[in-house]
XYZ file of C-alpha atoms in Angstrom:
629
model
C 38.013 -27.174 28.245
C 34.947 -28.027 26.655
C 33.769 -31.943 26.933
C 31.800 -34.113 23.983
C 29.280 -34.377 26.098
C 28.707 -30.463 26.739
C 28.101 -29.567 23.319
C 24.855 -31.251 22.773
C 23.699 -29.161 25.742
C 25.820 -25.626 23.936
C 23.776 -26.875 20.666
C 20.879 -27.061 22.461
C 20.697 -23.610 24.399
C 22.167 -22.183 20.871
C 19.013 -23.174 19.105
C 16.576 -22.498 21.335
C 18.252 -18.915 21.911
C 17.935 -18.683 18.488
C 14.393 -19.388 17.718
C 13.698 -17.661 20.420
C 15.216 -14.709 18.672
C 13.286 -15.481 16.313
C 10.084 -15.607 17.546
C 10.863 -12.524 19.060
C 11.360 -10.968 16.001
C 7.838 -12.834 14.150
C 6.025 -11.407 17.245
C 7.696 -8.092 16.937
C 4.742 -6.635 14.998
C 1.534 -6.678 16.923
C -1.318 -4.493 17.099
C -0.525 -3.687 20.562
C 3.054 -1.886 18.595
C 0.572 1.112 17.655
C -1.359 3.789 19.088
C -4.672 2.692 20.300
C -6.265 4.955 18.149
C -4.569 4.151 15.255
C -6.910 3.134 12.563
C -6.445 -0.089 10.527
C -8.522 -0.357 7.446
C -8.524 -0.869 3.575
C -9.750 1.516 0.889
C -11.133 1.430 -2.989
C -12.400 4.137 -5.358
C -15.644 4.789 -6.780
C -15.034 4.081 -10.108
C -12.745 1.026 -9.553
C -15.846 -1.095 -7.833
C -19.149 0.374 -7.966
C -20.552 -0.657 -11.229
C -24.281 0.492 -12.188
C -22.211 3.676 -14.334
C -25.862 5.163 -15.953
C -28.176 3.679 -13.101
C -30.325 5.671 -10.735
C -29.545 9.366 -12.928
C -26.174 8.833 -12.697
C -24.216 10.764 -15.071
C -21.007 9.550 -17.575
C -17.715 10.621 -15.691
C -14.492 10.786 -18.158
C -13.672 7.729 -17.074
C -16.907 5.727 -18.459
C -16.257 7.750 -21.751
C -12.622 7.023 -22.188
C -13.069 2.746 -20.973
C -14.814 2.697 -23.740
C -12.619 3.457 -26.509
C -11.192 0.149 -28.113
C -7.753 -0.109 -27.018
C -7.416 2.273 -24.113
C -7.847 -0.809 -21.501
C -4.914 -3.797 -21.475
C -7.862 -6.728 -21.202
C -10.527 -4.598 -22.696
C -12.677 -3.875 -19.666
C -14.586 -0.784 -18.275
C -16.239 0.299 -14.851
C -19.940 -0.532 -15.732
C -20.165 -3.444 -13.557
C -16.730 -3.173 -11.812
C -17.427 -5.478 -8.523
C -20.981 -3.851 -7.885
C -20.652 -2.156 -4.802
C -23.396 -0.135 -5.626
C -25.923 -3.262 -5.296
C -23.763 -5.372 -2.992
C -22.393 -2.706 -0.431
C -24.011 -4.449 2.438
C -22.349 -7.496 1.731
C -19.253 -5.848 1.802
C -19.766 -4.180 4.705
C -20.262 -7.314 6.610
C -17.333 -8.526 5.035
C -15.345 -5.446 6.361
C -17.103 -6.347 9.512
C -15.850 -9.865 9.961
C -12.144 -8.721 9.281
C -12.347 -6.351 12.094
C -11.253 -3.230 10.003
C -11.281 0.098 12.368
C -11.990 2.328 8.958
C -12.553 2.126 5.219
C -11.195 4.424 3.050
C -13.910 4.808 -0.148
C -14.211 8.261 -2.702
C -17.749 9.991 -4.051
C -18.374 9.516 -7.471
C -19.199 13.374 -8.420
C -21.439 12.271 -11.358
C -23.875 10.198 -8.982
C -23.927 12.965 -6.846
C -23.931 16.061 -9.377
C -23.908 14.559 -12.945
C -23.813 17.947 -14.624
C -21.295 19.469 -11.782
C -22.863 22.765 -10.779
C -24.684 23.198 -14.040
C -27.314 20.616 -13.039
C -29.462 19.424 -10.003
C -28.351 16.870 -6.875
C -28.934 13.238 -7.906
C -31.026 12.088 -4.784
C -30.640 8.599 -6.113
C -26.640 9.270 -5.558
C -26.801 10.571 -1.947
C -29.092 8.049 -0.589
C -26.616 5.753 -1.923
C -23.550 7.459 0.405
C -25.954 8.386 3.353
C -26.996 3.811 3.586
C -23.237 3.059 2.939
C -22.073 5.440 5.368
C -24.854 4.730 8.116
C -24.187 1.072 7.602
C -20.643 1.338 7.986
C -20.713 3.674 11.512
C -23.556 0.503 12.615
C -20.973 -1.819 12.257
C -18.240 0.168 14.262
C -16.346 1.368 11.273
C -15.315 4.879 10.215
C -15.797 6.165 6.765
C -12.775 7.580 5.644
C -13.895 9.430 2.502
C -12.332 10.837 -0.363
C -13.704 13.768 -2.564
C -12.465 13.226 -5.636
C -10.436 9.895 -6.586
C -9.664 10.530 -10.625
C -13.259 10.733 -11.937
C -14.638 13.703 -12.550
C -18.643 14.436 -14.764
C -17.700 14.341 -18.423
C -19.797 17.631 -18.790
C -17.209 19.353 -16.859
C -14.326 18.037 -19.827
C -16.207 18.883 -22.170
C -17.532 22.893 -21.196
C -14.297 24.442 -20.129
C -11.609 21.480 -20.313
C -12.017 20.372 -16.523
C -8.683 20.997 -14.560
C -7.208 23.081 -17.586
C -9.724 25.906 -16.454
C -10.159 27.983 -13.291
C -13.862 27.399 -13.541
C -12.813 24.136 -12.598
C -12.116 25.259 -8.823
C -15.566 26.551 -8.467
C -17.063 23.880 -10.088
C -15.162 21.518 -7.192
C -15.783 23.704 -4.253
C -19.322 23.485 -5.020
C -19.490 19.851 -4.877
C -17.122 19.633 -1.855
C -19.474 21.926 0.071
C -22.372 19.955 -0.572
C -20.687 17.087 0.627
C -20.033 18.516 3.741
C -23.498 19.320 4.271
C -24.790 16.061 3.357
C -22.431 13.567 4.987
C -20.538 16.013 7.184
C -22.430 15.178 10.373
C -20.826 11.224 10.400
C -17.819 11.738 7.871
C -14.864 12.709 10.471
C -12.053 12.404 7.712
C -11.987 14.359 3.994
C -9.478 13.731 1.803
C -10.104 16.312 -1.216
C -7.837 14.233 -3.561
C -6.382 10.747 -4.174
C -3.235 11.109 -5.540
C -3.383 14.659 -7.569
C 0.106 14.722 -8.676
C 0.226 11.602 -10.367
C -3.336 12.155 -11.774
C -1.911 15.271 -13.541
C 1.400 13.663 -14.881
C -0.528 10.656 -16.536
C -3.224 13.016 -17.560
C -1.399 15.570 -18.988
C 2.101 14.652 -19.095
C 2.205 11.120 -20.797
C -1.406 11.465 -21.889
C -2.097 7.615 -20.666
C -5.193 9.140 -18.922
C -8.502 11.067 -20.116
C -8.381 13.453 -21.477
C -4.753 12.527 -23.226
C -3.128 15.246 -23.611
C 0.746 15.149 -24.098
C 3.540 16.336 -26.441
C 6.661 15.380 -27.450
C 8.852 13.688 -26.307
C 6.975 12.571 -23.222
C 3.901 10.702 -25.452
C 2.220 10.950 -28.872
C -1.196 12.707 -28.810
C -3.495 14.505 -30.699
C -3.638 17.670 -28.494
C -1.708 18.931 -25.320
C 1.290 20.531 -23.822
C 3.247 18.199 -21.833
C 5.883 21.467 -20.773
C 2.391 23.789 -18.890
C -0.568 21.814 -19.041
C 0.213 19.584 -16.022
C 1.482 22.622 -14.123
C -1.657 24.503 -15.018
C -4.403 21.944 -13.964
C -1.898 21.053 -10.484
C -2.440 24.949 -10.039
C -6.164 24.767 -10.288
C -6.365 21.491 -7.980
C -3.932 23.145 -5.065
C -6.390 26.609 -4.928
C -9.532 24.301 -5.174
C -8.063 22.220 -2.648
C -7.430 25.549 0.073
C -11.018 27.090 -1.202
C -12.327 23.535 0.464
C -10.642 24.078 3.293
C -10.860 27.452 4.146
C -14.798 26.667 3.619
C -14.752 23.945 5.752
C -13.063 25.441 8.741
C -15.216 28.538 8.514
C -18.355 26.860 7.953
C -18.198 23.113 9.580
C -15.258 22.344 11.415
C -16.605 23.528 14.607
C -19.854 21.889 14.722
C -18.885 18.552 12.327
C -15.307 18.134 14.130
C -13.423 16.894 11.458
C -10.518 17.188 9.446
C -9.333 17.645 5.362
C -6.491 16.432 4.119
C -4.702 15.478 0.376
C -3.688 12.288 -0.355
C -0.130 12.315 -2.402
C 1.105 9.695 -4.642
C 4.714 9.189 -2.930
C 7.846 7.322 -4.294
C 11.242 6.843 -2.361
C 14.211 7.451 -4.556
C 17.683 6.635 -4.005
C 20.771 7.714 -6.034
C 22.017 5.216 -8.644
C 25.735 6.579 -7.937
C 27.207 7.856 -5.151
C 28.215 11.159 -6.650
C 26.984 14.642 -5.900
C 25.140 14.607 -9.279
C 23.037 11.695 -8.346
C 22.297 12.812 -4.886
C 21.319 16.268 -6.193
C 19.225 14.444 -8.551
C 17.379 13.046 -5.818
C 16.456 15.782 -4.343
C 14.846 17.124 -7.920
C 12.957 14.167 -8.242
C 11.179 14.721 -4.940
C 10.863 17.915 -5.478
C 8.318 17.540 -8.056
C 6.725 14.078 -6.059
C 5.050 15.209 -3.127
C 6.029 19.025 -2.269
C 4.984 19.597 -5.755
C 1.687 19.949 -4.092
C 2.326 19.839 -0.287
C 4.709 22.833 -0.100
C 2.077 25.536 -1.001
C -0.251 24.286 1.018
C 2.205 24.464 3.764
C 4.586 27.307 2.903
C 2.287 29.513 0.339
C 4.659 28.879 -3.001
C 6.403 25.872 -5.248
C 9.293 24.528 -4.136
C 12.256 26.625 -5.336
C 13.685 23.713 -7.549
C 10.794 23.905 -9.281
C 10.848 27.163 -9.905
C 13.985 27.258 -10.901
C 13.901 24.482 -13.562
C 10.778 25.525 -15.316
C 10.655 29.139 -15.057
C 7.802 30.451 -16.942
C 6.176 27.410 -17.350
C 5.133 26.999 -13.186
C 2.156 29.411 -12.330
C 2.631 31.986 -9.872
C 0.245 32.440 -6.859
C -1.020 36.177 -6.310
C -0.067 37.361 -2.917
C -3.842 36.607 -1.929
C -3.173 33.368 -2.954
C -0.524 32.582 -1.308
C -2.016 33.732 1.973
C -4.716 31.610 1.470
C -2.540 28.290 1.009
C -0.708 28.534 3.715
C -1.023 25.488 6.652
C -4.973 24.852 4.547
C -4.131 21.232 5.184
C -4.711 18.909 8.131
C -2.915 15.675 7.355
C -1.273 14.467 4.183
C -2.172 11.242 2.706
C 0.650 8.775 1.743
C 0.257 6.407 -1.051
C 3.225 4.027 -1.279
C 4.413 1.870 -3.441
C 7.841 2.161 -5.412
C 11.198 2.826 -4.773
C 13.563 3.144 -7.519
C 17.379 4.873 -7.909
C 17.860 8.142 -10.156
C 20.443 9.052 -12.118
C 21.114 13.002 -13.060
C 20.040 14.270 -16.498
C 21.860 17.365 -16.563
C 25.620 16.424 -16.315
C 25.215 12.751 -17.955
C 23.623 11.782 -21.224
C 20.403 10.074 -20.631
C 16.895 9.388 -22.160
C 14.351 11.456 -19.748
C 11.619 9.246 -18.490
C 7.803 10.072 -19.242
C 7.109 10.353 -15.223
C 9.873 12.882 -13.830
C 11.686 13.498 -16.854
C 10.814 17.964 -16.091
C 12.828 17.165 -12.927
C 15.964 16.110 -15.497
C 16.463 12.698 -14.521
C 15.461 9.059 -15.207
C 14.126 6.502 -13.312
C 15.811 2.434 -12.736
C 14.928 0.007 -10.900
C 18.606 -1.583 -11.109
C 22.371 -0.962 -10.088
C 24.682 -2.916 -11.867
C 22.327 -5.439 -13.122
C 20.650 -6.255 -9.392
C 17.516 -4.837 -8.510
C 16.886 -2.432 -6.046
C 14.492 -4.563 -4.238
C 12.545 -8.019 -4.501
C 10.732 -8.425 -7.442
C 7.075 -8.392 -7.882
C 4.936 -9.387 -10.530
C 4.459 -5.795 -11.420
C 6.971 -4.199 -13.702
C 9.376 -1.589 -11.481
C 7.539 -2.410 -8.499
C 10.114 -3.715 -6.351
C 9.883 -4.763 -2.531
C 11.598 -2.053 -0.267
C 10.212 -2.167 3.037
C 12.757 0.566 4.510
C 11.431 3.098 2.338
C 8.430 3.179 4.219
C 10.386 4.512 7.094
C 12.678 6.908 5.367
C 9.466 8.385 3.730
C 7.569 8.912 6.913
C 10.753 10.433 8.660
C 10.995 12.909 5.602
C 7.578 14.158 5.350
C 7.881 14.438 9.350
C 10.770 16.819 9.441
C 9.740 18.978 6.584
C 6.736 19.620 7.455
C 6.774 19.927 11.170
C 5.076 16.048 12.251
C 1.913 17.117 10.606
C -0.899 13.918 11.100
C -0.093 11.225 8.816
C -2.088 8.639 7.409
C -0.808 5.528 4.788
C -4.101 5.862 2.718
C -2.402 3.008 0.243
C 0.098 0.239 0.335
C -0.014 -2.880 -0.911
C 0.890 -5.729 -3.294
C -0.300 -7.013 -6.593
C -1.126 -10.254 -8.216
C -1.210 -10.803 -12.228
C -3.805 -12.798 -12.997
C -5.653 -13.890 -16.977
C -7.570 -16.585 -17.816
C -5.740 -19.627 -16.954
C -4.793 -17.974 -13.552
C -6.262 -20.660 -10.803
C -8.627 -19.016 -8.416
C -6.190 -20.957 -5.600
C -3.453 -19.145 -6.953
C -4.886 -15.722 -6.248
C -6.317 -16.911 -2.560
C -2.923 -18.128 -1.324
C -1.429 -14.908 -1.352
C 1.376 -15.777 0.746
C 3.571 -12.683 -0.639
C 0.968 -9.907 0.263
C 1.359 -11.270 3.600
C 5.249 -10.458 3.881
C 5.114 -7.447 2.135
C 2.153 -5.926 4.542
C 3.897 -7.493 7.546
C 6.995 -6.019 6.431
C 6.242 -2.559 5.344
C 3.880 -2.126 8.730
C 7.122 -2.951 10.673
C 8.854 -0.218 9.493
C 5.813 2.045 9.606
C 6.126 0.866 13.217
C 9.687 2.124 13.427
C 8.988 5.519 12.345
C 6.396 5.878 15.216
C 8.567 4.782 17.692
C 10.807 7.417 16.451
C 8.350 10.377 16.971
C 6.142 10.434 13.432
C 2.976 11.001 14.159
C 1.365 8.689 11.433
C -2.438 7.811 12.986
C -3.499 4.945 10.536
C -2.505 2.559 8.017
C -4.820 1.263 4.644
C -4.263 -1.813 2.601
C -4.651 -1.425 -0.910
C -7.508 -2.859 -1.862
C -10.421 -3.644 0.274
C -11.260 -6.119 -2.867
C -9.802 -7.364 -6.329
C -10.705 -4.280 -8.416
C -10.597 -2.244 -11.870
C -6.939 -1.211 -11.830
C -7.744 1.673 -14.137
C -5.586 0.838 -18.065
C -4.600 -2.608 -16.330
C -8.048 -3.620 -16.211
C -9.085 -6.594 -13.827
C -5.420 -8.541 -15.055
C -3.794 -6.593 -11.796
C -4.892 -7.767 -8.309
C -4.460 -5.816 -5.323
C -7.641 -7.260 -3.061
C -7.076 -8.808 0.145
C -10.644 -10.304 -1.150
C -10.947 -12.339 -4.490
C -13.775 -11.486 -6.694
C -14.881 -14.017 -9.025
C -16.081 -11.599 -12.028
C -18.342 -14.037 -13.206
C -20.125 -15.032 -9.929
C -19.125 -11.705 -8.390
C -18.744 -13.920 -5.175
C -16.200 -12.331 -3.218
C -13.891 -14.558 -0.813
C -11.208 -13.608 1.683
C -7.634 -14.577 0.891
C -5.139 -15.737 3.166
C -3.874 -12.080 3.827
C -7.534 -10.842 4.575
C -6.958 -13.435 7.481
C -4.115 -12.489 8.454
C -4.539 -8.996 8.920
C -8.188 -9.434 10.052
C -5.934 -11.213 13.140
C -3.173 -8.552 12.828
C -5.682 -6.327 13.908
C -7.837 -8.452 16.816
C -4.279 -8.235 18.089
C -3.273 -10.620 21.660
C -2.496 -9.969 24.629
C 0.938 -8.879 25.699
C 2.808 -11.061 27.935
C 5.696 -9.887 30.079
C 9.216 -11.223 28.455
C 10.434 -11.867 32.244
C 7.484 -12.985 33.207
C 6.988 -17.837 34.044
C 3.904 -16.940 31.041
C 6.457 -15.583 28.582
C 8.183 -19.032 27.442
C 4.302 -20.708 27.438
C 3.123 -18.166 24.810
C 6.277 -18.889 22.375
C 5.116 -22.353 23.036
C 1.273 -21.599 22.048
C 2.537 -20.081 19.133
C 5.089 -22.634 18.319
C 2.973 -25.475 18.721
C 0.258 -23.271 15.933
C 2.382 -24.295 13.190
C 0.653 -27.196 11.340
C 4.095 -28.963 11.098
C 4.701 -29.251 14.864
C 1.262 -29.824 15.790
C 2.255 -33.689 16.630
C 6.038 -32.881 18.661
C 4.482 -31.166 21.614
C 6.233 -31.814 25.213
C 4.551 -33.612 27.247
C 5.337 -31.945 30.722
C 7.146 -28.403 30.804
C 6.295 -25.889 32.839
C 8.824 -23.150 32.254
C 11.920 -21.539 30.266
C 14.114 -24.483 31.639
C 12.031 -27.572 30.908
C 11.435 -26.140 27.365
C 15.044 -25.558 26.396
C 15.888 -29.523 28.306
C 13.114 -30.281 25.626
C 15.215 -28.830 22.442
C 17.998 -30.536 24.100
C 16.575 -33.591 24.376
C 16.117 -33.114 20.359
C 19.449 -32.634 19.377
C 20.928 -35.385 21.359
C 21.482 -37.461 18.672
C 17.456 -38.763 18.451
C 16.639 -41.110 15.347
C 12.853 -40.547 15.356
C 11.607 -38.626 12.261
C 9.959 -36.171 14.558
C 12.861 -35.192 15.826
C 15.152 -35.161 12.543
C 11.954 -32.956 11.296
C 11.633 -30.376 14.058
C 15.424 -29.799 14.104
C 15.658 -29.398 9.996
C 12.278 -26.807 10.411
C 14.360 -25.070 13.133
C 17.402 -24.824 10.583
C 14.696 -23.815 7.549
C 13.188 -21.047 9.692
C 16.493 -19.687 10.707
C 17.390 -19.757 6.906
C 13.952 -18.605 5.816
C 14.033 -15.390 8.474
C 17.638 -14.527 7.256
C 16.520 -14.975 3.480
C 13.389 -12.705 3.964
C 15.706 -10.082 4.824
C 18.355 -10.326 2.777
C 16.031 -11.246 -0.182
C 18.797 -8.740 -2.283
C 21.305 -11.441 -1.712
C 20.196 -14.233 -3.967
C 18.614 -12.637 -6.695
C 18.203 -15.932 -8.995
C 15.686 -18.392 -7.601
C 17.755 -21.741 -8.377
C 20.417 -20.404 -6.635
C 18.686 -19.615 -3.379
C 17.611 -23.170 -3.490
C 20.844 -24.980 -4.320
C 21.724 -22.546 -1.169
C 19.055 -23.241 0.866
C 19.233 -27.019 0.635
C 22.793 -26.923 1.153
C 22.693 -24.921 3.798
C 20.692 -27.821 5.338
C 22.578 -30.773 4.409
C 25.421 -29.284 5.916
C 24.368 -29.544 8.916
C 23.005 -33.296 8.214
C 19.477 -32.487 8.221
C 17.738 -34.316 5.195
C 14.093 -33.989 6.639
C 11.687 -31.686 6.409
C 8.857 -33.358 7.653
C 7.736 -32.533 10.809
C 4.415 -34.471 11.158
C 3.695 -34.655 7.432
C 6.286 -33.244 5.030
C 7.922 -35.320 2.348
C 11.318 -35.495 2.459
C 14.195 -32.154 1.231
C 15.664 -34.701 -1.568
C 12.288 -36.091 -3.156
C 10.959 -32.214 -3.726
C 11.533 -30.657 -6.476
C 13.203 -26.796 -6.904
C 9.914 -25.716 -7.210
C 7.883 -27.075 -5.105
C 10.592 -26.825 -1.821
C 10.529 -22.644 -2.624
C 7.100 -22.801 -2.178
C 7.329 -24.450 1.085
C 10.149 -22.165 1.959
C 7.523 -19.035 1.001
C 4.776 -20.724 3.425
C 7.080 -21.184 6.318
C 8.877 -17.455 5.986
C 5.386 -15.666 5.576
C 3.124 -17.622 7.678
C 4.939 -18.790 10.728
C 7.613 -16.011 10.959
């Protein structure tokens, strides 16, 4: 039989066991979770952030044509200032510096380098550029992570033979890789010949959204273009370019330069709106033309076979030289991350194909009977799905055989306009969940075997976000685009310490209990309620005892109602599918707390639960969850 004056003490061990769950489960990501080697870094583009677009010989790329036609960008914008790397690079090297970033993941603009392609001479304006960025990243301990090609290409090469459209186009490519690799080669460890190629050539060619915009019906309205071959031709052109590169650079560099080349593929995770065969099979389509669109011949030698079988004539064939050549010409694939959506099947129910997969004969939603697949974000269809990360990695690793891995983008975006306060943008409380989140089940997939060596935040800094302009904001840095003065955010911090890492204490060890403490008494609410005298696991939880025994103090009313809002906050963060409608999670969350008599939230210095408004308590509730969890 249980006496009134043994539950205090129950209540007591109850909550402390459960924070200390808790903590366990804040402190379950650490730097020390991943291989020693494992890089942490950010990455940008050329295009997206150098700026000075005719300077120094530079030539136009497609993309400083096509910014400026009226209309083409949502706010307006181009690349001719962008963030100006180009003048400010040392600044942002130091600012890499200061975070403590392991690599940085940047692309070559081929029109500074080669503004005619290989009709033309070497800019040496161009390489001296790469060679002080490069050297000045490897003096400040970071690796250049570099990437060939990141959707810019020399508009002379669009306009002489139609760029990707031709097999001149290969040649051209090769050329400039090569040269590259004799330039940089000797410091530049990791290639990446392209960002993202089988997205590039859907928007490009299959919606027309991108230079040179072609596209037919029903997938867009343009002036020129064949949305059913032209993307297949120009992916066909980028694979062989791609193994050309390779087999050059393993024949040529690879034993005296010692490094690698890999592809970098634009990756979605799709589960099946229904659970019927249909839908599942459906699936399976849609990946089919993501990522082994371009990874399966460079792996196997040919398309994969639903491919093949769905468009027929309209996929190129590889010669039997060809495919020799593809096969295993690839050293580590690339994974850009961002969406997760469900599919529905195309061929067996009526539906409206979507301008993205719709040659795979299925559509795209980003709901299931009205709730979302994941939390929201202020980008349409982007939707938070932390899992994915893990299911993605797990594929790739079984189908093709635990090749290297690297996540060379992931990240979350801000919407920002005029009236958007600069504070706003800075507090970026969200981008620190979703990081947090997505590298903890990153982290489960390595525990499980993948062999996934590094991990890049989308973006380095705020940047030009291609037809979104500067309105979408991916930085862990603000950029003021007046000033140009660029300024960590709160996720820059918290990564930048994500990666310092701490030292790993024992869980059975006397020190265990003092570091929950340490990090405990971190939180700017409890800053004022630390014990006095404790010295191990037992005087700490005769502490939390002592504060639910029935105390009148504030400080005490306080710390327990925190303990009760971090238990609710760490349940809400992962169930954020649950409560969909934000007035409802409120009504929830402060009943929750009244329920169990706790009116206070002020540990040290916050106002009361009852004098805050809806509003303003979710953003406290935010705070708590993504800083102190």
């Amino acid at each position: 039989m249980v006496t009134r004056a043994e539950v205090p003490a129950a209540m007591a061990r109850f909550f402390f066991l459960l924070l200390l769950t808790l903590f366990s489960t804040a402190a379950a990501l650490k730097r020390s979770d991943f291989p020693p080697s494992f890089l942490f870094g950010a990455g940008t583009s050329s295009y997206q952030i150098e700026g000075a677009y005719l300077e120094d010989n530079k030539g136009e790329s497609n993309w400083d044509v096509f910014t400026h036609i009226q209309g083409k960008i949502m706010d307006g914008s181009n690349g001719d200032v962008a963030l100006d790397h180009y003048h400010r690079y040392k600044e942002d090297i130091e600012m890499m510096h200061s975070l403590g970033l392991d690599s940085y993941r940047f692309s070559l603009s081929w029109s500074r380098i080669l503004p005619k392609g290989r009709f033309g001479t070497v800019n040496p304006a161009g390489v001296d550029f790469y060679n002080s960025l490069i050297n000045g990243l490897l003096q400040k301990g970071i690796e250049p992570f570099v990437t060939l090609n990141h959707f810019d290409i020399p508009k002379e090469l669009e306009e002489r033979y139609g760029s990707w459209l031709s097999p001149e186009m290969q040649e051209d490519y090769t050329y400039f890789a090569e040269l590259c690799f004799k330039m940089f080669g000797d410091r530049v460890k990791h290639w990446t010949t392209f960002n993202e190629p089988n997205l590039m050539v859907k928007l490009e060619y299959f919606s027309g959204k991108y230079p040179p915009n072609h596209c037919s019906s029903p997938f867009g309205k343009c002036t020129s273009g064949n949305s059913s071959t032209e993307p297949y031709i120009a992916a066909h052109n980028i694979i062989l370019a791609h193994a050309k590169t390779v087999d050059i650079y393993r024949k040529n560099y690879k034993a005296k330069q010692g490094g690698s080349v890999g592809m970098t593929i634009y990756m979605r995770w799709y589960e099946p709106l229904r659970n019927i065969s249909a839908d599942h099979l459906a699936v399976s389509r849609a990946q089919s033309f993501e990522a082994p669109w371009f990874l399966d011949p460079l792996f196997f030698g040919d398309y994969p076979r639903q491919m093949r079988q769905i468009l027929g004539a309209n996929l190129p064939k590889f010669t039997k030289g060809e495919k020799q050549l593809l096969k295993n010409q690839i050293d580590f694939i690339g994974i850009n991350h961002y969406k997760t959506l469900y599919v529905k099947d195309c061929i067996y129910s009526p539906c409206d194909r979507d301008t993205y997969n719709g040659d795979a004969l299925v559509v795209e939603l980003a709901e299931r009977n009205g709730i979302p697949i994941g939390k929201p974000t202020p980008v349409a269809n982007n939707y938070v799905v932390p899992s994915s990360m893990e299911k993605l990695v797990m594929n790739l690793k079984q189908r093709y055989n635990n090749t290297p891995m690297y996540i060379t983008e992931n990240g979350y975006a801000q919407i920002s306009n005029s009236s958007t306060a600069t504070e706003e943008l800075i507090n970026d409380n969200e981008r620190i969940s979703y990081i947090r989140d997505y590298l903890t089940y990153l982290g489960y997939a390595i525990r499980k075997g993948a062999d996934v060596r590094g991990y890049f935040a989308w973006s380095l800094i705020d940047n030009f976000e291609w037809l979104s302009g500067y309105t979408v904001k991916y930085g862990l840095c603000h950029v003021d685009m007046k000033s140009l003065k660029r300024t960590p955010k709160l996720s820059a911090k918290w990564y930048s310490k994500f990666i310092n890492g701490y030292k790993q204490i024992d869980k059975t060890s006397e020190e265990y209990p003092k570091q929950i403490w340490a990090e405990i008494s971190a939180w700017t609410s409890c800053r004022k309620l630390n014990p006095t005298n404790w010295n191990n696991e037992v005087s700490m939880e005769a502490w939390f005892y002592e504060l639910t025994d029935g105390g009148t103090d504030d400080k005490v009313k306080g710390l327990r109602s925190l303990v009760i809002l971090v238990i609710w906050a760490n349940w809400r963060e992962r169930n954020a599918r649950v409560f969909q409608d934000k007035e409802k999670r409120m009504r929830q969350l402060v009943d929750d707390i009244k329920d169990e008599g706790r009116l206070w939230v002020r540990a040290a210095h916050a106002p009361e639960i009852d004098l805050l408004s809806y509003e303003r308590y979710w953003r406290s509730v935010t705070l708590y969850s993504s800083l102190y969890l």
